Short mmCIF file of N, CA and C in Angstrom, two decimals:
data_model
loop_
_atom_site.label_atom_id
_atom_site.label_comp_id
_atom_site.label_asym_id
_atom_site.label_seq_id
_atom_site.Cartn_x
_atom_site.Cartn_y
_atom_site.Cartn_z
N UNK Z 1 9.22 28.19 11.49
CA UNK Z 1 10.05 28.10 10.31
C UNK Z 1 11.40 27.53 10.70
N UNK Z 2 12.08 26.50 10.01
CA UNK Z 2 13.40 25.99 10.21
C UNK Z 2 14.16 27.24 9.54
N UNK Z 3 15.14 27.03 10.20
CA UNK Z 3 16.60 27.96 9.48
C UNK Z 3 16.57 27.09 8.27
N UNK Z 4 16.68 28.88 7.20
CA UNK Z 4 17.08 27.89 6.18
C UNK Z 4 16.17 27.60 4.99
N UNK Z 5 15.13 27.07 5.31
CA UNK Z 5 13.75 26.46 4.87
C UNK Z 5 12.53 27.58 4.57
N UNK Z 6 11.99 27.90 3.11
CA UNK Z 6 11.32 29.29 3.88
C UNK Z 6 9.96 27.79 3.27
N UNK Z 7 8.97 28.34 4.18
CA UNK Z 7 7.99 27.73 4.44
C UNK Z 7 6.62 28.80 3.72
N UNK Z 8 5.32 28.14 2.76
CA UNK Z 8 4.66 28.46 2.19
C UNK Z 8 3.43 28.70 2.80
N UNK Z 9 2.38 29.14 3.07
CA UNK Z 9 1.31 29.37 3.52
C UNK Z 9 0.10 29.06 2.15
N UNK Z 10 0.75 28.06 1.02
CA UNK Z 10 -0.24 27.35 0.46
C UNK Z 10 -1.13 26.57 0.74
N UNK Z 11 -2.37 27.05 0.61
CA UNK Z 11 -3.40 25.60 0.86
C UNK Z 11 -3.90 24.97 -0.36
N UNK Z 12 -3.78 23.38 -0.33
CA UNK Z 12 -3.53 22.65 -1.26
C UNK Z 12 -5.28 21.83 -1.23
N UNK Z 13 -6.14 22.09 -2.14
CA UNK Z 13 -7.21 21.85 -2.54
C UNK Z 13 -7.54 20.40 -2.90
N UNK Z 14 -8.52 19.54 -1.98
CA UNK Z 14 -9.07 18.49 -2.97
C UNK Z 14 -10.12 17.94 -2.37
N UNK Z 15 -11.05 17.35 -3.49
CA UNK Z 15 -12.33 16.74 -3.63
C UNK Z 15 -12.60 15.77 -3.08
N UNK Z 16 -13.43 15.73 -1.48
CA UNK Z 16 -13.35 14.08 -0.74
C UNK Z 16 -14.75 13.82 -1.54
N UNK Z 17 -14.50 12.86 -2.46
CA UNK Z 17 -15.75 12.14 -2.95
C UNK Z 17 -16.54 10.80 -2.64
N UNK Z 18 -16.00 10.67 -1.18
CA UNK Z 18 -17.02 9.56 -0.39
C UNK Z 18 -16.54 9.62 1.35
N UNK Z 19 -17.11 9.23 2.21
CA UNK Z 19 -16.28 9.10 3.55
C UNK Z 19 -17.50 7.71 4.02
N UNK Z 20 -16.40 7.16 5.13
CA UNK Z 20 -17.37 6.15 5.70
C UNK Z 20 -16.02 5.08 6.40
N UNK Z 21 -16.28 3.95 6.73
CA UNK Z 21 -15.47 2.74 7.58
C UNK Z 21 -14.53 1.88 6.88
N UNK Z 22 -13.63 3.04 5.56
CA UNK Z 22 -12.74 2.43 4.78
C UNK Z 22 -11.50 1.97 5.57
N UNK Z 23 -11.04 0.76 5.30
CA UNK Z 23 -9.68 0.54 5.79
C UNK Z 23 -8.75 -0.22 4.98
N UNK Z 24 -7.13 -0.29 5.45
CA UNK Z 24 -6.58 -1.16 4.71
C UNK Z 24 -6.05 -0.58 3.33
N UNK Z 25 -5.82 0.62 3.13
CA UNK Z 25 -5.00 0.92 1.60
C UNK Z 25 -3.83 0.07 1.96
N UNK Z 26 -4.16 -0.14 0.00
CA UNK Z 26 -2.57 -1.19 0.23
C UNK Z 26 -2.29 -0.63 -1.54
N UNK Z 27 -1.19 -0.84 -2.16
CA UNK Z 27 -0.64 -0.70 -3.40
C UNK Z 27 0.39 -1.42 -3.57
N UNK Z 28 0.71 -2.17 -5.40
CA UNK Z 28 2.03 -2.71 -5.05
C UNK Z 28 3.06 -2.31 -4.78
N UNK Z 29 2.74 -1.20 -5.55
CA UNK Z 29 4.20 -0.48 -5.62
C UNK Z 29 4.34 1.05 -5.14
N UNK Z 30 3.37 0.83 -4.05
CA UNK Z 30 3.34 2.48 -3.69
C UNK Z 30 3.01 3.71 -4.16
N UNK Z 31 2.31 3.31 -5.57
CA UNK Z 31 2.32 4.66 -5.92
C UNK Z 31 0.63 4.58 -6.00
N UNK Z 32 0.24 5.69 -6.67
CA UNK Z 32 -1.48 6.17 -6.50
C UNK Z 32 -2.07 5.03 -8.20
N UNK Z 33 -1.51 4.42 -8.80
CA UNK Z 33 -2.18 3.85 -9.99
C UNK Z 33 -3.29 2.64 -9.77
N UNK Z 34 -2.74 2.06 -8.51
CA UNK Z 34 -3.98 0.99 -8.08
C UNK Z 34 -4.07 1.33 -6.82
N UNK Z 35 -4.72 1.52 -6.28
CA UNK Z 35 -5.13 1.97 -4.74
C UNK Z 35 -6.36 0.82 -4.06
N UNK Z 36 -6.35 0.25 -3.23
CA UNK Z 36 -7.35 -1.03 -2.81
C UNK Z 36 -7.97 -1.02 -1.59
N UNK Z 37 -8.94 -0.47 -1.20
CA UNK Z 37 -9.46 -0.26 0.28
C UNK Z 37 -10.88 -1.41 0.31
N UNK Z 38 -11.11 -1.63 1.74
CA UNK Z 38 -12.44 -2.06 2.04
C UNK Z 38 -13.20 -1.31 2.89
N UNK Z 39 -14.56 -1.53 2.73
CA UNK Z 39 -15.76 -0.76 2.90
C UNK Z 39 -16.86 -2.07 3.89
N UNK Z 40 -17.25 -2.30 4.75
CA UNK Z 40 -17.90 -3.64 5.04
C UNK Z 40 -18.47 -4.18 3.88
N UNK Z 41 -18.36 -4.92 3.15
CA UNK Z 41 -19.09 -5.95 1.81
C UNK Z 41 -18.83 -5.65 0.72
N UNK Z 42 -17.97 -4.79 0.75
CA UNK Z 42 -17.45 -4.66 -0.70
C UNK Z 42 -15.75 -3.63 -0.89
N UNK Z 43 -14.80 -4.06 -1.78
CA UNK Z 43 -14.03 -3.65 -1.88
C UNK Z 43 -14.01 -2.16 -3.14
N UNK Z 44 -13.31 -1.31 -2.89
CA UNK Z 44 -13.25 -0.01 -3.61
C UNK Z 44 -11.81 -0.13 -4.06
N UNK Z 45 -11.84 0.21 -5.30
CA UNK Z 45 -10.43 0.39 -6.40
C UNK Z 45 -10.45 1.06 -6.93
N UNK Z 46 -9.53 1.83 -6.64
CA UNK Z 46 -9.20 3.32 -7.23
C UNK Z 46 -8.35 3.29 -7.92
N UNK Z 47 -8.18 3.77 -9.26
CA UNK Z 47 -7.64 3.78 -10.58
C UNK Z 47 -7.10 5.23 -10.78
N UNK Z 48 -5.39 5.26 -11.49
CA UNK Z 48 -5.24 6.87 -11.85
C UNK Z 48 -5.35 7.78 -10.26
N UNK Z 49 -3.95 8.85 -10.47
CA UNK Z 49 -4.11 9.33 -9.72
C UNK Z 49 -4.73 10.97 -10.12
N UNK Z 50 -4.39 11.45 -11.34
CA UNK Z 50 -5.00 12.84 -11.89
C UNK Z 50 -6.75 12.80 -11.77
N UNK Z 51 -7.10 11.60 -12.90
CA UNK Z 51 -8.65 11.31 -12.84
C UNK Z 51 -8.82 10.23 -12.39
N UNK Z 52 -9.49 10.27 -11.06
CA UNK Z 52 -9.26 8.23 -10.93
C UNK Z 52 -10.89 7.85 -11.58
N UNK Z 53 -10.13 6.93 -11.18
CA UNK Z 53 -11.86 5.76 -11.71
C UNK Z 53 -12.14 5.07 -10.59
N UNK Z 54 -13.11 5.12 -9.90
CA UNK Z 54 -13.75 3.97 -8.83
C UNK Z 54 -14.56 3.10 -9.28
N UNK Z 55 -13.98 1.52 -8.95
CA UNK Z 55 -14.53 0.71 -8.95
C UNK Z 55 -15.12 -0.34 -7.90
N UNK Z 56 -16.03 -1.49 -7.95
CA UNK Z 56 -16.27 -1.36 -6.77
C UNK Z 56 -16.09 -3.50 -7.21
N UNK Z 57 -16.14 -4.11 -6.34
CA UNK Z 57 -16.23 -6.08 -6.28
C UNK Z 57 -16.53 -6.23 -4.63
N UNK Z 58 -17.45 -7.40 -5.27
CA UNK Z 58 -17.86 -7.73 -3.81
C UNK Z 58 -16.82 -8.74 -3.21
N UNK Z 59 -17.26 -8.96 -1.61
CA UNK Z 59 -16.48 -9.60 -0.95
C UNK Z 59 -16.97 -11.45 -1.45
N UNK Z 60 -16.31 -12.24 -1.57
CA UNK Z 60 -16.14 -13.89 -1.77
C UNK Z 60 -17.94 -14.58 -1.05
N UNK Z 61 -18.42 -14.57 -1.73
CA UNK Z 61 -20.02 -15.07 -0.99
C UNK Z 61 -19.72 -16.22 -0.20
N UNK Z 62 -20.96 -16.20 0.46
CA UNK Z 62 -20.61 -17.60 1.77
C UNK Z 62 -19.10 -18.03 2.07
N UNK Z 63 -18.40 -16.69 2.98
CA UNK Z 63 -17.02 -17.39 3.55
C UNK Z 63 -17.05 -16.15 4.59
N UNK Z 64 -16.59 -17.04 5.81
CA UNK Z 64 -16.01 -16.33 7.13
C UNK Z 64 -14.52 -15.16 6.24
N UNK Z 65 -14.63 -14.23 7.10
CA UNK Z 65 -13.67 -13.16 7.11
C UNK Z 65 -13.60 -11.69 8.22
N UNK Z 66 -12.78 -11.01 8.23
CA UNK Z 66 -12.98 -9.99 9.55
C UNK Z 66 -13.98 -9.05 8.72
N UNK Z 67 -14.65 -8.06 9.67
CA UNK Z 67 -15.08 -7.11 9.69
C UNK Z 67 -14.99 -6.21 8.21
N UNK Z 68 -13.67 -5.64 8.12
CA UNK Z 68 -13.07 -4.94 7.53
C UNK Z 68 -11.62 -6.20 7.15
N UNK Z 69 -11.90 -6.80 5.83
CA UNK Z 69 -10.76 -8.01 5.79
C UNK Z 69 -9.43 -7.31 5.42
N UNK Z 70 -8.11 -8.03 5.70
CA UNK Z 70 -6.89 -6.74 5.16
C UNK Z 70 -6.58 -7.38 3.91
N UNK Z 71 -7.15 -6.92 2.66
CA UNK Z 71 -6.92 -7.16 1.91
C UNK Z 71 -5.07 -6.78 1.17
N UNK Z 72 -4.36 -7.09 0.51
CA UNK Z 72 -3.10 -7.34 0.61
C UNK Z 72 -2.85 -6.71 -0.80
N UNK Z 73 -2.27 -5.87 -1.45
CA UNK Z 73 -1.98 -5.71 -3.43
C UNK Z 73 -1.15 -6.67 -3.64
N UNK Z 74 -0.84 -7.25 -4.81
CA UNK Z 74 -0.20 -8.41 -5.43
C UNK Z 74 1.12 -7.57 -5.61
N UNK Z 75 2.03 -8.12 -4.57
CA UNK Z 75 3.38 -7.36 -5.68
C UNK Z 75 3.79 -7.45 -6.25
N UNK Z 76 3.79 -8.62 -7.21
CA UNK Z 76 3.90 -9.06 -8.55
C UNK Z 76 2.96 -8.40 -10.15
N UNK Z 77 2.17 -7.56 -9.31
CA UNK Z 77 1.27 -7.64 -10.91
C UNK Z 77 -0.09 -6.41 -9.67
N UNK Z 78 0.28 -5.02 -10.40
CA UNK Z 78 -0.46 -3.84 -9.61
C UNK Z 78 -1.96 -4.09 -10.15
N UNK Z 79 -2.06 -4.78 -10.85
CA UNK Z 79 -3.82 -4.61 -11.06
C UNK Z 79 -4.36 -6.26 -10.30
N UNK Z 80 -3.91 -6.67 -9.37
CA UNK Z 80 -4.28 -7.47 -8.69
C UNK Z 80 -4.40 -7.24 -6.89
N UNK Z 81 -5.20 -7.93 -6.66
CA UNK Z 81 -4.74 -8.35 -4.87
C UNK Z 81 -5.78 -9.33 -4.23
N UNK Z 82 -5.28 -9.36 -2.83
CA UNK Z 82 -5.75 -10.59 -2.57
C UNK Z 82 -6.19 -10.51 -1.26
N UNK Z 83 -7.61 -11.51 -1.20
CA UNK Z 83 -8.28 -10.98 -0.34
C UNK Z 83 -8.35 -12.40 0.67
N UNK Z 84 -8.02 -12.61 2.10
CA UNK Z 84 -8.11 -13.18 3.43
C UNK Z 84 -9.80 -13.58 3.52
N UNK Z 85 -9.86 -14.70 3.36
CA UNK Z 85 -10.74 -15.14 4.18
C UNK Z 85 -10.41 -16.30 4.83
N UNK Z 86 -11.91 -17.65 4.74
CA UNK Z 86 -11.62 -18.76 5.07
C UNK Z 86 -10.60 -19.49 4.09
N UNK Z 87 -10.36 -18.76 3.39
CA UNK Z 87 -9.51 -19.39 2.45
C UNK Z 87 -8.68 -17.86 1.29
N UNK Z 88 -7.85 -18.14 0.54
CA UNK Z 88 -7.33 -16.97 -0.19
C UNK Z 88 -7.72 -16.53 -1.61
N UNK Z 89 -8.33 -15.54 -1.61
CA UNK Z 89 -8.91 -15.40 -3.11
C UNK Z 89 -7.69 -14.02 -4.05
N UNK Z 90 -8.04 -14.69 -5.10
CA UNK Z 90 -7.14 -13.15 -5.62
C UNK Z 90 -8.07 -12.73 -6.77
N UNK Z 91 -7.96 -11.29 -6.69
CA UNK Z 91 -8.78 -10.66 -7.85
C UNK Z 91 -7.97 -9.91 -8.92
N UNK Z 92 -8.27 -9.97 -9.97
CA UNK Z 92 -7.46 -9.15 -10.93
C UNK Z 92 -8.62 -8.56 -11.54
N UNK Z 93 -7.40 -7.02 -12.10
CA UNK Z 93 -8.68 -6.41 -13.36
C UNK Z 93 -8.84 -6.99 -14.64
N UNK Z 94 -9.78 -7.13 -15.32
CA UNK Z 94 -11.02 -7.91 -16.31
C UNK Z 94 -10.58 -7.01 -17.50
N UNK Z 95 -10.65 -7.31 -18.57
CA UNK Z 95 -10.74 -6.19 -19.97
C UNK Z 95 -11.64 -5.44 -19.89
N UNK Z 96 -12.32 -5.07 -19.30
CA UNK Z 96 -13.53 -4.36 -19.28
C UNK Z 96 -13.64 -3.93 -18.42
N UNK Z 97 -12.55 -3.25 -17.23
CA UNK Z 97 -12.65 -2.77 -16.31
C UNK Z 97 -13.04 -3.39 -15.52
N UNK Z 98 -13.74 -4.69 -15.00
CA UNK Z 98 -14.67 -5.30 -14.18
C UNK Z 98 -13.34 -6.18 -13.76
N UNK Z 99 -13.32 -6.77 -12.07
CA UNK Z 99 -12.76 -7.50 -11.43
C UNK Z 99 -13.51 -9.25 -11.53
N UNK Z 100 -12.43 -9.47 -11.90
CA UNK Z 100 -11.96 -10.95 -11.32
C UNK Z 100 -12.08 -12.04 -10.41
N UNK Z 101 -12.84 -12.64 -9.74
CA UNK Z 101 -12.27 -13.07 -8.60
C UNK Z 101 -12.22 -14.76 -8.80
N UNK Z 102 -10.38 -15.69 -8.22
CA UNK Z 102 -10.51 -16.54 -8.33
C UNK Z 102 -9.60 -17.09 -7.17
N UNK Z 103 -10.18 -18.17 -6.78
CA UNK Z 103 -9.83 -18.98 -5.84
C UNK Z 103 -8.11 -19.22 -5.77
N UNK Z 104 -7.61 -18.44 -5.13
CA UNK Z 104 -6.15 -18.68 -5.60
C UNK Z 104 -5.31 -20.08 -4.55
N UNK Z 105 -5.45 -20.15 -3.11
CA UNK Z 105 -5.19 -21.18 -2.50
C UNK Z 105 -6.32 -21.95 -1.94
N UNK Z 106 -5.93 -23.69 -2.24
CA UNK Z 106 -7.32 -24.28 -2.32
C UNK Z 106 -6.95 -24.33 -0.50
N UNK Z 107 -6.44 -24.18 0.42
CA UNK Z 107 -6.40 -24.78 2.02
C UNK Z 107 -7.05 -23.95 2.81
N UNK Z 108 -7.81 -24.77 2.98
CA UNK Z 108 -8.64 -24.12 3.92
C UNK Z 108 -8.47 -23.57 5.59
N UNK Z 109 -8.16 -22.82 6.11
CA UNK Z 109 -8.06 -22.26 7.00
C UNK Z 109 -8.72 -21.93 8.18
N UNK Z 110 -9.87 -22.82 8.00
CA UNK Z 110 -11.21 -23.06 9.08
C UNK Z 110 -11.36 -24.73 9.40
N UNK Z 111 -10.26 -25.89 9.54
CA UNK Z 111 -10.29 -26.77 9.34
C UNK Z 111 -11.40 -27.41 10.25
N UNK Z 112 -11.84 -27.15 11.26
CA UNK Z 112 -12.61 -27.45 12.47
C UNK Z 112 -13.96 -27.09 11.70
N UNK Z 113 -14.49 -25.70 10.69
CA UNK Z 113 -15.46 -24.94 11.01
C UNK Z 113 -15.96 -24.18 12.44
N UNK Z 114 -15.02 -23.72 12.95
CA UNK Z 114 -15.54 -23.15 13.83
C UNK Z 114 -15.02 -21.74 13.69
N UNK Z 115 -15.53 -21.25 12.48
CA UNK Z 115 -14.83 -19.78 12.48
C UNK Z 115 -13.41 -18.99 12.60
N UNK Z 116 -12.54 -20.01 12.18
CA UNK Z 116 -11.11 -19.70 11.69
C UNK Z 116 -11.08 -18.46 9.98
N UNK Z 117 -10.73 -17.82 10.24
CA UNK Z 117 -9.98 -17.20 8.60
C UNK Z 117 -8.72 -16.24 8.93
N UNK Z 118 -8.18 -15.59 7.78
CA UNK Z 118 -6.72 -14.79 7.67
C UNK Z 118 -7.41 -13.63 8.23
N UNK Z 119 -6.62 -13.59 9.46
CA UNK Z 119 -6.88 -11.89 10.03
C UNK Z 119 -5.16 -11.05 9.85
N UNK Z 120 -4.22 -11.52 9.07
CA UNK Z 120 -3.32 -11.12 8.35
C UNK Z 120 -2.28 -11.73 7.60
N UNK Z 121 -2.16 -10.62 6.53
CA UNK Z 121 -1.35 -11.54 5.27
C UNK Z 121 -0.20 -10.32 4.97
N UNK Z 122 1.27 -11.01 4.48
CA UNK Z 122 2.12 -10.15 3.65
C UNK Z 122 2.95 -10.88 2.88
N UNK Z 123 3.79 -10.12 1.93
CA UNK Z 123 4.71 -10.78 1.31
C UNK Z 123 5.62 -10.41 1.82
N UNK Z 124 7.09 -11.06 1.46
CA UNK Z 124 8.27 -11.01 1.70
C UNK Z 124 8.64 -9.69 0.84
N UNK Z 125 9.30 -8.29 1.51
CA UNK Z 125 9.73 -7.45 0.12
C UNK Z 125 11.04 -7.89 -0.60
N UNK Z 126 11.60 -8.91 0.03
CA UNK Z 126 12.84 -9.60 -0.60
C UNK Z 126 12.51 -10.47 -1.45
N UNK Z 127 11.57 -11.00 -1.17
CA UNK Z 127 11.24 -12.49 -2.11
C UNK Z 127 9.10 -12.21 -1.96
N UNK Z 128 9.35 -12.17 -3.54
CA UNK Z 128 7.45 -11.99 -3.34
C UNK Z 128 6.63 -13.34 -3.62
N UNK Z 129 7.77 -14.53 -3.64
CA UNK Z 129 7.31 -15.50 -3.58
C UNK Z 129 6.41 -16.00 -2.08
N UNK Z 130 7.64 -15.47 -1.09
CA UNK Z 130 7.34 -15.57 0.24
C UNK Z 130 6.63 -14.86 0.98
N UNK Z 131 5.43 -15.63 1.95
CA UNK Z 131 4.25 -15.25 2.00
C UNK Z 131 4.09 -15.56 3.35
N UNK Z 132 3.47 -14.64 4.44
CA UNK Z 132 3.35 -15.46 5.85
C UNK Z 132 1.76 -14.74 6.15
N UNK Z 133 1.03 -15.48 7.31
CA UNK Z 133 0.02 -15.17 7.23
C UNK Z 133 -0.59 -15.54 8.88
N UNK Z 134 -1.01 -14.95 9.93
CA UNK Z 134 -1.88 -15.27 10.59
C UNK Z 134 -3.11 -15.35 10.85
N UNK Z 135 -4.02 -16.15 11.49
CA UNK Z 135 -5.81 -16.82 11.51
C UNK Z 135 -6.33 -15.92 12.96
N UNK Z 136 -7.40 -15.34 12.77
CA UNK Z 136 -7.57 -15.08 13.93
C UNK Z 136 -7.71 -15.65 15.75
N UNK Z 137 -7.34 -16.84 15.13
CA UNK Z 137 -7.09 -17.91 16.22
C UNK Z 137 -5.58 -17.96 16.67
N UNK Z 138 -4.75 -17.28 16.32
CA UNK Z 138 -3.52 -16.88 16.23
C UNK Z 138 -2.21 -18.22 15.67
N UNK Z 139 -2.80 -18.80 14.27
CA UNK Z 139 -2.13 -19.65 14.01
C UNK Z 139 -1.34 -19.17 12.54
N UNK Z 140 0.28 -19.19 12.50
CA UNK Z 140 0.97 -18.72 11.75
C UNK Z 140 1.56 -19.35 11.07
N UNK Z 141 1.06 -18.91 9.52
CA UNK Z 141 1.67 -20.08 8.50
C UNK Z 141 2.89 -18.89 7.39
N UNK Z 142 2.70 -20.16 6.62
CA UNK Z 142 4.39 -19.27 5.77
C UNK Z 142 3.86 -20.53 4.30
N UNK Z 143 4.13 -19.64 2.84
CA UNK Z 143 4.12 -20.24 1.72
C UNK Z 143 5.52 -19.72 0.89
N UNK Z 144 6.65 -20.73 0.32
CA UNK Z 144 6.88 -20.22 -0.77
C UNK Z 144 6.69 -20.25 -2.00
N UNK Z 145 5.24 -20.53 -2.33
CA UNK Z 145 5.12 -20.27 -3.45
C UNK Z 145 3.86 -19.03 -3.57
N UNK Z 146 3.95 -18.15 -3.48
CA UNK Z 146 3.08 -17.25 -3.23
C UNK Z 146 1.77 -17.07 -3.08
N UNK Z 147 1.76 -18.29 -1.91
CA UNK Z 147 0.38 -18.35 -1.08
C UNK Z 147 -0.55 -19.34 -1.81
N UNK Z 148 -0.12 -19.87 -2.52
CA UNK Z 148 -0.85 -21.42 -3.02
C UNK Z 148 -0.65 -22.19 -2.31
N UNK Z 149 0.17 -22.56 -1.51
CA UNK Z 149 0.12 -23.35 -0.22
C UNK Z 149 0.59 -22.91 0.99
N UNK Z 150 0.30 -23.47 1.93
CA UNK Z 150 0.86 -23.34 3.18
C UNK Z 150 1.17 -24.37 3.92
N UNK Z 151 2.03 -23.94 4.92
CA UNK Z 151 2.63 -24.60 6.27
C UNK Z 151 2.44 -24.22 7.50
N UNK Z 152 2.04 -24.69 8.50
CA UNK Z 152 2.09 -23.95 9.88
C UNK Z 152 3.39 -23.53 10.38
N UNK Z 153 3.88 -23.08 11.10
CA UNK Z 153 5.02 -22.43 11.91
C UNK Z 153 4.87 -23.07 13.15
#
């Protein structure tokens, strides 16, 4: 016990309703309303933090990406994010609860084909225009326009 501080012997109750090789929570804005993890082949979105809603979108068909890709939340707009591969896709939520997915930067990032894609992405928290990103080949680019294009470094 700190001086001072009286300390509770509450235990605080809750429902694990899946376990397995999730990685990568990300949110825009930190809080529990969009929550975005990956699962190998498919991404999980968690909705609401009292009752959530799980939803589930697959990963971009026929494209190189890691294992477990780090998918990124849009900090511009919490019902979006964006997912690293050979190239950058972004998904948003659908009227109907159902995800989105559209080709958001056309540059390709495997220029050789020899198994290049984004093994990491972020935004600027100063500017969410600004966008930097490394390939698992360790090549580091930078966009300001929020990842519709790029530049090498």
């Amino acid at each position: 016990m700190t001086a001072g501080v009286e300390q509770e012997d509450e235990v605080l109750n809750f429902n694990q309703i899946m376990s397995g090789d999730y990685a990568h929570l990300t949110s825009s804005n930190g809080s529990h309303d969009y929550v975005y993890s990956v699962y190998p082949g498919v991404i999980l979105i968690h909705v609401g933090e009292d009752k959530p809603m799980l939803y589930w979108a697959d990963f971009p068909p026929g494209e190189n990406y890691a294992w477990l890709p780090p998918i990124v939340a849009d900090p511009k707009n919490k019902k979006s994010f964006f997912f690293p591969a050979t190239q950058l896709y972004r998904y948003k939520e659908g009227e109907k609860g159902d995800w989105e997915r559209e080709l958001w930067s056309e540059h390709n990032f495997d220029p050789t084909g020899d198994g290049e894609y984004i093994s990491a992405l972020t935004f600027s928290p100063l500017d969410e225009n600004r966008g930097y990103l490394v390939t698992n080949w360790g090549r580091l680019m930078w966009s300001d326009d929020r990842g519709v294009t790029w530049s090498e470094s």
